[in-house]
PDB file of C-alpha atoms in Angstrom:
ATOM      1  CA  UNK A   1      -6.929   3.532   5.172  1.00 88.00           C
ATOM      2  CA  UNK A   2      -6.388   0.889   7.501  1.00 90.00           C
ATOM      3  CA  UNK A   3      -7.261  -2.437   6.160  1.00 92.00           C
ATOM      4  CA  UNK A   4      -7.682  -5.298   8.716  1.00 91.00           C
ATOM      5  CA  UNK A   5      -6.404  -8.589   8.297  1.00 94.00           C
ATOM      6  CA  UNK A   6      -7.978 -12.009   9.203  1.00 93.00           C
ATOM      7  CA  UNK A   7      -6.517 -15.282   9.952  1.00 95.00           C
ATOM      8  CA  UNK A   8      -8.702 -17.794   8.495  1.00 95.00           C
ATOM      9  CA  UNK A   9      -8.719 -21.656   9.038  1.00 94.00           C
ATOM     10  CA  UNK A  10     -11.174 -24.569   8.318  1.00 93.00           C
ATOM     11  CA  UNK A  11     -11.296 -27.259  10.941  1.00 87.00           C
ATOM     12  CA  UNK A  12     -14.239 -29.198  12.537  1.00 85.00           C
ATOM     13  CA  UNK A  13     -16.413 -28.604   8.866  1.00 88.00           C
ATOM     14  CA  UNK A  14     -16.556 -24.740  10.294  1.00 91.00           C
ATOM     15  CA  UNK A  15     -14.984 -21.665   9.052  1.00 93.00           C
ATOM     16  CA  UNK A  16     -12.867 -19.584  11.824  1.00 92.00           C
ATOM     17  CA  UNK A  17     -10.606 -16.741  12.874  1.00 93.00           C
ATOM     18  CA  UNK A  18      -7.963 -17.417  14.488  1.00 93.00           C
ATOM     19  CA  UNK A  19      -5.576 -15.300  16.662  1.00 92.00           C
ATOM     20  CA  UNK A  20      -2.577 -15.929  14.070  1.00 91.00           C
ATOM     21  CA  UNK A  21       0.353 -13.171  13.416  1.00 91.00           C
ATOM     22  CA  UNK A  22       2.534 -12.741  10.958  1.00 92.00           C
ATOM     23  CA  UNK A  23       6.489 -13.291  10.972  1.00 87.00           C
ATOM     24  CA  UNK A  24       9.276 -12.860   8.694  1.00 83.00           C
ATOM     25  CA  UNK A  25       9.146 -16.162   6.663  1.00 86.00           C
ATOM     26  CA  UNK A  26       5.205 -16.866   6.859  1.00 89.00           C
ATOM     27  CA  UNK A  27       1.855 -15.779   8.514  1.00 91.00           C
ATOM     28  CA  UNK A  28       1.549 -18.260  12.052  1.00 89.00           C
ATOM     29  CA  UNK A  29      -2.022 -18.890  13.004  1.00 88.00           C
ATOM     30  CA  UNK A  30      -2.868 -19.040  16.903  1.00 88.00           C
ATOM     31  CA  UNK A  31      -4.628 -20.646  19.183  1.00 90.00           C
ATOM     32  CA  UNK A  32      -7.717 -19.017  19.942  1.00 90.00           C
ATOM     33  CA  UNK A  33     -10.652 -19.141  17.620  1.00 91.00           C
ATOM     34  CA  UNK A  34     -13.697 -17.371  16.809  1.00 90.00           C
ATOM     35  CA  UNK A  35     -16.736 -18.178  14.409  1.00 89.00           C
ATOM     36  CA  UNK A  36     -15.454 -16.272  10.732  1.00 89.00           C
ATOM     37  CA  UNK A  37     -18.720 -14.618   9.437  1.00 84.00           C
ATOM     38  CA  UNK A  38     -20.026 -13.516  13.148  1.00 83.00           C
ATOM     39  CA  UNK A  39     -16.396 -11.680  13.899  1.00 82.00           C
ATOM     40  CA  UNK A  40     -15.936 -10.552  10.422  1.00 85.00           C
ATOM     41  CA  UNK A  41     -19.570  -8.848  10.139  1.00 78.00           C
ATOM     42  CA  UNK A  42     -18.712  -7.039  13.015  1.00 77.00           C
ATOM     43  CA  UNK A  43     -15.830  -5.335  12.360  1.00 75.00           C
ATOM     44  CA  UNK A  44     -16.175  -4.451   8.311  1.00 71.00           C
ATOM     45  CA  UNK A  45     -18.418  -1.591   7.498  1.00 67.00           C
ATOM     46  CA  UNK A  46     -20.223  -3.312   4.803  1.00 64.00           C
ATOM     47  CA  UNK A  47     -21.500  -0.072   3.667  1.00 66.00           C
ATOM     48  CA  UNK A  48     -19.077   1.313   2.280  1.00 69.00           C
ATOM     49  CA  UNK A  49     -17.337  -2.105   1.521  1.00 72.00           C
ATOM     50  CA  UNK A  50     -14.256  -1.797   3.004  1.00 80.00           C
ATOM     51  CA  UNK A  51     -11.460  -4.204   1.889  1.00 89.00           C
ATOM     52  CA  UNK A  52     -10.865  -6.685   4.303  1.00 90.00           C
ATOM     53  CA  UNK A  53      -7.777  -9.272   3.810  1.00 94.00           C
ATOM     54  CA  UNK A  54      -7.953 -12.857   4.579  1.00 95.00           C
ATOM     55  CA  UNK A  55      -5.076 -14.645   5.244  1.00 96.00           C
ATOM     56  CA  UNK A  56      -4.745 -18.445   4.480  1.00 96.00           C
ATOM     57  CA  UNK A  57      -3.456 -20.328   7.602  1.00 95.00           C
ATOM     58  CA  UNK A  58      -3.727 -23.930   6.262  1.00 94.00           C
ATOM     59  CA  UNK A  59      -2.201 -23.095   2.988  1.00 95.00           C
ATOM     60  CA  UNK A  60       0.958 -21.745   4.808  1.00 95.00           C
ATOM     61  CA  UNK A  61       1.005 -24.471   7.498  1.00 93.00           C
ATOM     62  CA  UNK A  62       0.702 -26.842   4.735  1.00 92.00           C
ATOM     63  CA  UNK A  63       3.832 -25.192   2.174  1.00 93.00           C
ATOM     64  CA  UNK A  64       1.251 -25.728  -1.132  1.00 93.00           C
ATOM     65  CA  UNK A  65      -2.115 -24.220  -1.843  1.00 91.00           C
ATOM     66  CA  UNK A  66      -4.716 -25.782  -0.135  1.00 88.00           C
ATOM     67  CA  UNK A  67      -8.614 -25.091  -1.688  1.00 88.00           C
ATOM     68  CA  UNK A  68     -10.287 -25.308   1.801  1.00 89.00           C
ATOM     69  CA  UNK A  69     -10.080 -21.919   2.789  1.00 92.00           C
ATOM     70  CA  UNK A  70     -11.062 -20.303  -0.166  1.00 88.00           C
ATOM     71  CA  UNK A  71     -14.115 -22.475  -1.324  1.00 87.00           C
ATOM     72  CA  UNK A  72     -15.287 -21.785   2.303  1.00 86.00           C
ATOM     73  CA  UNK A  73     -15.128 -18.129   2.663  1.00 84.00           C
ATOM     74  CA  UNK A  74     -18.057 -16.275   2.556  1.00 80.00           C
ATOM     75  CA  UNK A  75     -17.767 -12.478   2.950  1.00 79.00           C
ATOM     76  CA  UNK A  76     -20.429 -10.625   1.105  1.00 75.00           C
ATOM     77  CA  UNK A  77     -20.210  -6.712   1.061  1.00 76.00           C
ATOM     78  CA  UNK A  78     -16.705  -6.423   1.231  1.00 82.00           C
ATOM     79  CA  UNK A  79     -14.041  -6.102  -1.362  1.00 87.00           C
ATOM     80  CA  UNK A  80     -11.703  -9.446  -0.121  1.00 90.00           C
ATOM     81  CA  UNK A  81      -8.237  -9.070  -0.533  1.00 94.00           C
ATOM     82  CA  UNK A  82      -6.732 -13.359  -0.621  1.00 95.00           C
ATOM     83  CA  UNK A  83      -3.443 -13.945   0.992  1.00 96.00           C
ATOM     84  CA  UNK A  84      -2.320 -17.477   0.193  1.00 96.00           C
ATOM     85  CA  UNK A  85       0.310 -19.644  -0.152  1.00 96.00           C
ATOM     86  CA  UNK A  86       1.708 -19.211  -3.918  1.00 96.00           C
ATOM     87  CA  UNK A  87       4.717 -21.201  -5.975  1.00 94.00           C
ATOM     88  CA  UNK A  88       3.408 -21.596  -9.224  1.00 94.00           C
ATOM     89  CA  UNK A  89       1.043 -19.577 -12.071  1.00 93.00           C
ATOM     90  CA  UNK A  90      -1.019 -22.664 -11.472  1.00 92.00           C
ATOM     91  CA  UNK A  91      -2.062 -21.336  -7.855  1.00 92.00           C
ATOM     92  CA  UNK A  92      -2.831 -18.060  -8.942  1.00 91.00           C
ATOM     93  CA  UNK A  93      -5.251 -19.666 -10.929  1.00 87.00           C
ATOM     94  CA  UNK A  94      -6.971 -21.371  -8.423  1.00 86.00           C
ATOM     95  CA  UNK A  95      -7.002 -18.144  -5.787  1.00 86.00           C
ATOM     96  CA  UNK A  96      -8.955 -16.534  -8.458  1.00 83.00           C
ATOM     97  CA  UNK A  97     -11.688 -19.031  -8.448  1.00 68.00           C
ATOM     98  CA  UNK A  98     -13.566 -17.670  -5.960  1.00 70.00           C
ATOM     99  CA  UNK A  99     -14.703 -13.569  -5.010  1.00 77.00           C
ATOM    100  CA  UNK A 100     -10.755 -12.488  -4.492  1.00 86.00           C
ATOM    101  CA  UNK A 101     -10.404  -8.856  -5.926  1.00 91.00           C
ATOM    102  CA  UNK A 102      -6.490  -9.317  -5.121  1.00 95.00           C
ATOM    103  CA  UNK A 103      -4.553 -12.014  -4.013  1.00 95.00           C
ATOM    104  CA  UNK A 104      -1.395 -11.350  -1.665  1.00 97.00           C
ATOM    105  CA  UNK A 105       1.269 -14.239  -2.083  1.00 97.00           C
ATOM    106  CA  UNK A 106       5.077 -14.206  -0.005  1.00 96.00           C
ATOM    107  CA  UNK A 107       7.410 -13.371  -3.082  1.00 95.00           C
ATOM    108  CA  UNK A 108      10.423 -15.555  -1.012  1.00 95.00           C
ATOM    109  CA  UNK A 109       7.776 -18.272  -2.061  1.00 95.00           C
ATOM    110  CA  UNK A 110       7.362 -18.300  -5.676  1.00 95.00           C
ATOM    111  CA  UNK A 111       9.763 -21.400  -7.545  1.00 93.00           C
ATOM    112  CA  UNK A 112      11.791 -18.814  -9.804  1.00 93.00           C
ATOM    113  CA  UNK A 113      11.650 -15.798 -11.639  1.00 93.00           C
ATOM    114  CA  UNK A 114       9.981 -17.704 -14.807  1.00 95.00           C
ATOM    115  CA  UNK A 115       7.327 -18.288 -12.635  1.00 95.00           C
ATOM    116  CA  UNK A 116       7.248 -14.740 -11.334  1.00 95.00           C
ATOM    117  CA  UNK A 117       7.020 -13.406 -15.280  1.00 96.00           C
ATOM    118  CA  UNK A 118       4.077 -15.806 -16.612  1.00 96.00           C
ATOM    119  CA  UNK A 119       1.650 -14.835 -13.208  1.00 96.00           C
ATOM    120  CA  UNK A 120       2.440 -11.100 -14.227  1.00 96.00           C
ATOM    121  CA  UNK A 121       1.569 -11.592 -17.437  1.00 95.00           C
ATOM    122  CA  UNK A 122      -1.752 -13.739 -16.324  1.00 92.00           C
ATOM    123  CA  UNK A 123      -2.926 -11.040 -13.837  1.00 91.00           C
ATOM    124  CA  UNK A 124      -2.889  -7.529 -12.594  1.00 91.00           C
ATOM    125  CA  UNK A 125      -4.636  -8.594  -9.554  1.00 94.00           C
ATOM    126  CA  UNK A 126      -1.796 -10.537  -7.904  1.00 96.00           C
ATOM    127  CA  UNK A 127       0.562  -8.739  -5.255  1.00 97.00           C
ATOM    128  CA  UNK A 128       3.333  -9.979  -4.255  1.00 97.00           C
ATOM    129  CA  UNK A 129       4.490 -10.075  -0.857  1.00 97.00           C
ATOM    130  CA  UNK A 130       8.128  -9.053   0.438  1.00 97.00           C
ATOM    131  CA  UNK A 131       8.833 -10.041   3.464  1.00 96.00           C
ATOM    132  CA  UNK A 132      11.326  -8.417   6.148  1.00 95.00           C
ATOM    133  CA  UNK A 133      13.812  -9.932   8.565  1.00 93.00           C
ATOM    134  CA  UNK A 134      15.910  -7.521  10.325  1.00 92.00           C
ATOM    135  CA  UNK A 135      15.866  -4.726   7.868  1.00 93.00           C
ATOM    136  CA  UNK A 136      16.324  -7.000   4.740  1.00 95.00           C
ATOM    137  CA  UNK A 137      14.189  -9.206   2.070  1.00 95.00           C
ATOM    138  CA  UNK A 138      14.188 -12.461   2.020  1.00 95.00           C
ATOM    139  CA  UNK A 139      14.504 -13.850  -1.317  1.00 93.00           C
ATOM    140  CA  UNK A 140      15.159 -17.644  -0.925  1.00 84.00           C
ATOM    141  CA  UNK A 141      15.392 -20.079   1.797  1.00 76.00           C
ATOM    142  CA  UNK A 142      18.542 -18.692   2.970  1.00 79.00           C
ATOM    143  CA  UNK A 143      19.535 -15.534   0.647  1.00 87.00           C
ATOM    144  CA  UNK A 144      18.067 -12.298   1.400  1.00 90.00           C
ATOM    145  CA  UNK A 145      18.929  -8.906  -0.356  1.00 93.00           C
ATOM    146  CA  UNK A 146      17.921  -4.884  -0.423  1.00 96.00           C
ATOM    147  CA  UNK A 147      14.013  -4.100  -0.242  1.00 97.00           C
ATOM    148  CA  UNK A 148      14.371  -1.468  -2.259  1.00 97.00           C
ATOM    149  CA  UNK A 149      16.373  -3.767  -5.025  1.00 97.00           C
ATOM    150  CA  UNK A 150      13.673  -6.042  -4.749  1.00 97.00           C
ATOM    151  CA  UNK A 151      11.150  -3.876  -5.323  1.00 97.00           C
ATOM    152  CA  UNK A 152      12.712  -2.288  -8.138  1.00 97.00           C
ATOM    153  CA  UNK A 153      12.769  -5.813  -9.592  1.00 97.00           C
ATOM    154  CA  UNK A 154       9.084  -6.235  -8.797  1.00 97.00           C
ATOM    155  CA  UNK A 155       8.282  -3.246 -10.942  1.00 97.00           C
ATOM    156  CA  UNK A 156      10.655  -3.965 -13.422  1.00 97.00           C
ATOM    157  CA  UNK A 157       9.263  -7.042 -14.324  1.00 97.00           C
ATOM    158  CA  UNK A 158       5.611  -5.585 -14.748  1.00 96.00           C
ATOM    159  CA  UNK A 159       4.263  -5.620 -10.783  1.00 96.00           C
ATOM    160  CA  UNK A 160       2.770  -2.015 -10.417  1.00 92.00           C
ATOM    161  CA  UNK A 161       1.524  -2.720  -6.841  1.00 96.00           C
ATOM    162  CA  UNK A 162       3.546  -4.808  -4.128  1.00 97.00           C
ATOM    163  CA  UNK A 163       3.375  -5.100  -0.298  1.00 98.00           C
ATOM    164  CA  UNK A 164       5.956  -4.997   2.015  1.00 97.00           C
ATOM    165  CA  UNK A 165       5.759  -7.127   5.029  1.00 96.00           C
ATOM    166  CA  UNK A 166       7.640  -5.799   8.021  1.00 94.00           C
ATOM    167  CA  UNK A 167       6.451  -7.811  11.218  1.00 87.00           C
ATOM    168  CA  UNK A 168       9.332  -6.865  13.382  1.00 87.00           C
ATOM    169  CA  UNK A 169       9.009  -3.399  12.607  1.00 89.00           C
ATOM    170  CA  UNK A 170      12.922  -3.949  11.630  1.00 91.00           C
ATOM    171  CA  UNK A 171      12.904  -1.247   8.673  1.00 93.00           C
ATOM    172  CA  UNK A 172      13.497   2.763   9.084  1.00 92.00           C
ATOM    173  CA  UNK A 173      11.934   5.542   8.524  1.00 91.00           C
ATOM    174  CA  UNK A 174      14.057   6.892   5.843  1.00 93.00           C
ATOM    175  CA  UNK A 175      13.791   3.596   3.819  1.00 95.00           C
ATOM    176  CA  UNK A 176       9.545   3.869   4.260  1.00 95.00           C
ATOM    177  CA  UNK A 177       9.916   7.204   3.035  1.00 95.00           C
ATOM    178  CA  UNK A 178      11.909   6.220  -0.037  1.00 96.00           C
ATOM    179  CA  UNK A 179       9.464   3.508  -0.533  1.00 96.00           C
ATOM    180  CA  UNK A 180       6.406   5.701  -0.108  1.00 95.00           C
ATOM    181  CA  UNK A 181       8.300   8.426  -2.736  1.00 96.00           C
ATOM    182  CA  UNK A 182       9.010   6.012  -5.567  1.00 96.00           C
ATOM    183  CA  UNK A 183       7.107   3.101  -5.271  1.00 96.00           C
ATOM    184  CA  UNK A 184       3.470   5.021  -3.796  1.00 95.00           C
ATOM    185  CA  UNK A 185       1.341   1.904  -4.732  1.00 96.00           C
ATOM    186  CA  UNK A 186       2.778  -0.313  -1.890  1.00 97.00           C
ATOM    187  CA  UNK A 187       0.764  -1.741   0.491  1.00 97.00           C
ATOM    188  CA  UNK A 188       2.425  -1.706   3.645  1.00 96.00           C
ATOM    189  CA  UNK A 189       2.167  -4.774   6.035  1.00 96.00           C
ATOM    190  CA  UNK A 190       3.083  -3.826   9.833  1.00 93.00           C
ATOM    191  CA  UNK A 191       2.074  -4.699  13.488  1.00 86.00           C
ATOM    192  CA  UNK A 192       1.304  -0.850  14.571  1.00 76.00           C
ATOM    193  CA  UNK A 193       0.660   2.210  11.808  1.00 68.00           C
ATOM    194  CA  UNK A 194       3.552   4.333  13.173  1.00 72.00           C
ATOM    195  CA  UNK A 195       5.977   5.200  10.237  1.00 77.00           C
ATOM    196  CA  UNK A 196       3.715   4.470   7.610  1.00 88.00           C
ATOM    197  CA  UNK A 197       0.763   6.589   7.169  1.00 85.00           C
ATOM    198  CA  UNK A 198       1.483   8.131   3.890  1.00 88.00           C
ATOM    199  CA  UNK A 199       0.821   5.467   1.904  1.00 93.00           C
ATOM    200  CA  UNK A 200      -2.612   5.118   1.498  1.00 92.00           C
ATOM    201  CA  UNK A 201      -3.682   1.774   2.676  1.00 93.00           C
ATOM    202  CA  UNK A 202      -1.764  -0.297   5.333  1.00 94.00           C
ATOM    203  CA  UNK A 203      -2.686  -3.753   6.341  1.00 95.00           C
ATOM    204  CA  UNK A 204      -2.775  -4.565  10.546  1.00 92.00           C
ATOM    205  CA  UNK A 205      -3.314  -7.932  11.583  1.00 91.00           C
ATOM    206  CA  UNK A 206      -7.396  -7.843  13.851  1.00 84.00           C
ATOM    207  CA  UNK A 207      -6.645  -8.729  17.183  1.00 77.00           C
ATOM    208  CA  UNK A 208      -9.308 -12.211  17.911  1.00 64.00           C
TER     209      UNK A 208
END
């Protein structure tokens, strides 16, 4: 299934989309912007509530959780996959406060692997995020390492589903096709579907 993804900002008291992308280190919001719950109730089948994920822009833009987005987002009818800005257990807690059925979080992000340990243990709803530069994970401000070691860390740890965010389309097909073999409950995170339709949701930033 292919699950679109929002950029959401609040500015001016109002709720919006905004044209934003997503890059190696952190989503980027745009500069074009569109009403939220107009767009968004136009392109989510309600129905058969479809996930839909909504990414935090101010959060990011901001390097620390910030409330505004989340108190403010109204999508009924939907299952709403949160993608926020997340260092601590303390922010997981406060993603959770609204309707989030999952919340995505950049794992580069997260203060240490103490950290990473007490929000597994706290929830089975959190997903966290790797995130590709030129075919490798970044880990740290300026370390990066193997996606597939990181994953394997990810699941080692107690994180049965993960994402991996590949903007630049940098990774190959042989290394989506290990992925998709022995880690099957990744959600992938790409620009264009091409190389990963076996898995069985993939996230594509909606084009405002």
């Amino acid at each position: 299934m292919e699950i679109p993804a929002f950029f959401a900002t609040y500015r001016d008291q109002r709720m919006m989309l905004t044209d934003g992308r997503f890059s190696a280190v952190t989503p980027k919001p745009g500069t074009e912007f569109l009403p939220f719950s107009e767009t968004v109730s136009k392109v989510v089948d309600k129905t058969q509530r479809s996930p839909a994920l909504f990414v935090d822009c101010d959060s990011f833009e901001q390097r620390q959780f910030s409330e505004k987005v989340m108190k403010h987002m109204r999508a009924p009818g939907m299952d709403i996959w949160f993608m926020t800005y997340v260092d601590s257990v303390e922010d997981v807690f406060d993603a959770f406060n609204k309707d989030a059925d999952l919340v995505f979080a950049p794992y580069h992000f997260i203060r240490s692997e103490a950290e990473l340990r007490d929000i597994c243990s706290v929830s089975d709803s959190f997903v966290p995020v790797i995130s590709v530069h030129r075919g490798k994970a970044i880990t740290g401000r300026r370390s990066s390492s193997d996606v597939l070691k990181v994953l394997d860390k990810l699941v080692s740890i107690g994180f049965y589903r993960n994402s991996v965010m590949d903007s630049g389309n940098s990774l190959d097909g042989y290394t989506w096709s290990v992925i998709a073999d022995d880690y099957p409950s990744t959600i992938p995170i790409v620009d264009r579907t091409g190389g990963v339709e076996s898995f069985q949701n993939t996230i594509i930033p909606y084009p405002v």
